Amino acid sequence: MDIQSLPWYAQLLVFLVIGGILFGIFYMLHYSDNQVTIERLDKQIDAVEREIKRAEQKEAQLPRIREDIREKEKVLEDLKEVLPEEKEISQILRKVQSIISGARLRIQKWTTQPDRRKQVYVEMPISIVLDGNYHNLALFFDQLSRLKKIFTVNNLSIKPMSRMTSAFSITASFTASTYTYRERVSKKTRKKKM
């Protein structure tokens, strides 16, 4: 069959059919695959744009977060002033013993108890029994409260002595506790120590 012998409208129809088939093949092989790829990439672009927006929002909050961190670090430094370091404990205990002597009290018992580890600090309790009089005991507690470092007194019990004198009329027993700041040891620091 000769295409040139066909009437012009049949030739046009054959040309359109062949063109349609070629276009269909092109569309199926090249364009539709690219369309799927384009749709997948559009979804990825949308996801990345959402992630960028979230990151920009977080970045906008960054100055406020840094300021919060600076404030928290300042509070922590202030707290470290009141919470002694481990190396200061012996001199603080000597200071307490000096206050006891200065208040003219007699140490009957001084027993350190096991440390109580908390999340941020370590409590170091000491069981103390003192002999003296009310005035000197009050003077001791007043001086103890003026220490820069934190000291707490618990389980206070005051009893009269069986043989009283003007200097020694009572026996006071209590638990005094001081606290130290507990540095958090990171995993990296632990590995370096090993």
Coordinates of C-alpha atoms in Angstrom, one line a residue:
M1 CA 0.0 0.0 0.0
D2 CA 1.3 3.3 -1.0
I3 CA 0.6 6.3 1.2
Q4 CA 0.9 8.7 -1.6
S5 CA -2.0 7.1 -3.4
L6 CA -4.4 7.8 -0.5
P7 CA -6.5 10.9 -0.5
W8 CA -5.0 13.9 1.5
Y9 CA -7.3 13.4 4.5
A10 CA -6.3 9.7 4.7
Q11 CA -2.7 10.7 4.5
L12 CA -3.3 13.2 7.3
L13 CA -5.0 10.6 9.4
V14 CA -2.1 8.1 8.9
F15 CA 0.3 10.8 9.8
L16 CA -1.7 11.7 12.9
V17 CA -1.9 8.0 14.0
I18 CA 1.8 7.4 13.5
G19 CA 2.5 10.7 15.3
G20 CA 0.1 9.7 18.1
I21 CA 1.8 6.3 18.4
L22 CA 5.3 7.9 18.6
F23 CA 4.0 10.5 21.1
G24 CA 2.5 7.6 23.2
I25 CA 5.8 5.7 23.1
F26 CA 7.7 8.9 24.1
Y27 CA 5.2 9.6 26.9
M28 CA 5.3 6.1 28.2
L29 CA 9.0 5.7 28.1
H30 CA 10.3 9.1 29.0
Y31 CA 7.7 11.5 30.2
S32 CA 5.6 9.4 32.6
D33 CA 8.7 8.1 34.4
N34 CA 9.9 11.7 34.7
Q35 CA 6.5 12.7 36.0
V36 CA 6.7 10.1 38.8
T37 CA 10.2 11.3 39.6
I38 CA 9.0 14.9 39.6
E39 CA 6.2 14.1 41.9
R40 CA 8.5 12.2 44.3
L41 CA 11.0 15.1 44.2
D42 CA 8.2 17.6 44.8
K43 CA 7.2 15.7 48.0
Q44 CA 10.8 15.7 49.1
I45 CA 11.1 19.4 48.5
D46 CA 7.9 20.0 50.6
A47 CA 9.3 17.9 53.4
V48 CA 12.7 19.7 53.3
E49 CA 10.9 23.1 53.2
R50 CA 8.9 22.1 56.3
E51 CA 12.1 21.0 58.0
I52 CA 13.7 24.3 57.1
K53 CA 10.7 26.2 58.6
R54 CA 11.0 24.2 61.8
A55 CA 14.8 24.9 61.9
E56 CA 14.2 28.6 61.3
Q57 CA 11.6 28.7 64.1
K58 CA 14.1 27.0 66.4
E59 CA 16.8 29.4 65.3
A60 CA 14.5 32.3 66.1
Q61 CA 14.2 30.9 69.6
L62 CA 18.0 30.4 70.0
P63 CA 18.8 33.8 71.5
R64 CA 16.1 33.3 74.1
I65 CA 17.4 29.8 74.9
R66 CA 21.0 31.1 75.1
E67 CA 19.8 33.8 77.5
D68 CA 18.0 31.2 79.6
I69 CA 21.1 29.1 79.7
R70 CA 23.2 32.1 80.8
E71 CA 20.7 32.8 83.6
K72 CA 20.6 29.2 84.7
E73 CA 24.4 29.1 84.8
K74 CA 24.5 32.2 86.9
V75 CA 22.0 30.7 89.3
L76 CA 24.2 27.5 89.4
E77 CA 27.3 29.6 90.1
D78 CA 25.4 31.4 92.9
L79 CA 24.4 28.0 94.4
K80 CA 28.0 26.7 94.1
E81 CA 29.0 29.6 96.4
V82 CA 26.7 28.2 99.1
L83 CA 27.4 24.6 98.4
P84 CA 31.0 23.9 99.2
E85 CA 33.2 21.7 97.1
E86 CA 34.4 18.4 98.5
K87 CA 37.9 19.8 99.2
E88 CA 36.4 22.5 101.4
I89 CA 34.6 20.1 103.7
S90 CA 37.5 19.5 106.1
Q91 CA 38.1 23.2 106.7
I92 CA 34.3 23.8 107.1
L93 CA 34.2 21.0 109.7
R94 CA 37.2 22.6 111.5
K95 CA 35.4 25.9 111.4
V96 CA 32.3 24.2 113.1
Q97 CA 34.6 22.7 115.7
S98 CA 36.1 26.2 116.2
I99 CA 32.6 27.7 116.7
I100 CA 31.8 24.9 119.2
S101 CA 35.0 25.8 121.2
G102 CA 34.3 29.5 120.9
A103 CA 30.9 29.0 122.3
R104 CA 32.5 27.1 125.3
L105 CA 30.7 23.9 124.5
R106 CA 32.2 20.4 125.0
I107 CA 32.1 17.8 122.3
Q108 CA 30.8 14.6 123.7
K109 CA 30.4 12.8 120.4
W110 CA 31.2 13.7 116.7
T111 CA 30.3 11.0 114.2
T112 CA 30.2 11.4 110.5
Q113 CA 27.5 9.4 108.9
P114 CA 27.4 8.0 105.3
D115 CA 26.9 10.5 102.6
R116 CA 23.4 10.8 101.0
R117 CA 23.7 11.3 97.3
K118 CA 21.0 13.2 95.6
Q119 CA 20.6 14.3 92.0
V120 CA 22.4 17.6 92.2
Y121 CA 24.1 17.6 95.6
V122 CA 25.5 15.3 98.3
E123 CA 24.3 15.6 101.9
M124 CA 27.0 15.0 104.5
P125 CA 25.4 14.4 107.9
I126 CA 27.3 14.5 111.2
S127 CA 25.8 13.3 114.5
I128 CA 26.9 15.7 117.3
V129 CA 26.4 15.6 121.0
L130 CA 27.5 18.7 123.0
D131 CA 27.6 19.6 126.7
G132 CA 27.1 23.2 127.8
N133 CA 24.4 25.7 128.8
Y134 CA 21.4 27.2 127.0
H135 CA 23.1 30.5 126.3
N136 CA 26.3 28.9 124.8
L137 CA 24.2 26.5 122.7
A138 CA 22.2 29.4 121.3
L139 CA 25.4 31.3 120.6
F140 CA 26.7 28.2 118.7
F141 CA 23.5 27.9 116.6
D142 CA 23.7 31.6 115.9
Q143 CA 27.3 31.4 114.7
L144 CA 26.5 28.2 112.7
S145 CA 23.6 30.1 110.9
R146 CA 26.0 32.8 109.9
L147 CA 28.3 30.5 107.9
K148 CA 28.4 31.3 104.2
K149 CA 27.9 27.6 103.4
I150 CA 24.6 25.8 104.0
F151 CA 24.2 23.9 107.2
T152 CA 21.0 22.3 108.5
V153 CA 20.3 21.0 112.0
N154 CA 17.8 18.1 112.5
N155 CA 16.7 15.9 115.3
L156 CA 17.6 18.4 118.0
S157 CA 17.2 17.0 121.5
I158 CA 18.1 19.0 124.6
K159 CA 18.2 17.3 128.0
P160 CA 19.4 18.4 131.5
M161 CA 22.6 16.9 132.7
S162 CA 22.5 14.8 135.9
R163 CA 25.3 16.8 137.4
M164 CA 24.8 20.5 136.5
T165 CA 27.2 23.3 136.8
S166 CA 26.9 26.9 135.6
A167 CA 29.0 26.1 132.5
F168 CA 27.5 22.6 131.8
S169 CA 23.8 22.2 132.5
I170 CA 22.4 20.6 129.3
T171 CA 23.3 17.9 126.7
A172 CA 22.2 18.7 123.2
S173 CA 22.2 16.0 120.5
F174 CA 21.5 16.7 116.8
T175 CA 22.4 15.9 113.3
A176 CA 24.2 18.7 111.4
S177 CA 24.4 18.4 107.7
T178 CA 26.3 20.3 105.1
Y179 CA 26.0 19.8 101.3
T180 CA 28.3 19.7 98.4
Y181 CA 27.6 20.3 94.8
R182 CA 27.7 17.1 92.8
E183 CA 29.3 17.5 89.5
R184 CA 27.7 15.5 86.8
V185 CA 30.2 13.2 85.2
S186 CA 29.5 12.8 81.5
K187 CA 30.0 9.5 79.7
K188 CA 33.0 11.0 77.8
T189 CA 34.7 12.1 81.1
R190 CA 34.1 8.6 82.5
K191 CA 35.7 7.0 79.5
K192 CA 38.7 9.3 79.7
K193 CA 39.2 8.4 83.4
M194 CA 39.2 4.6 82.5

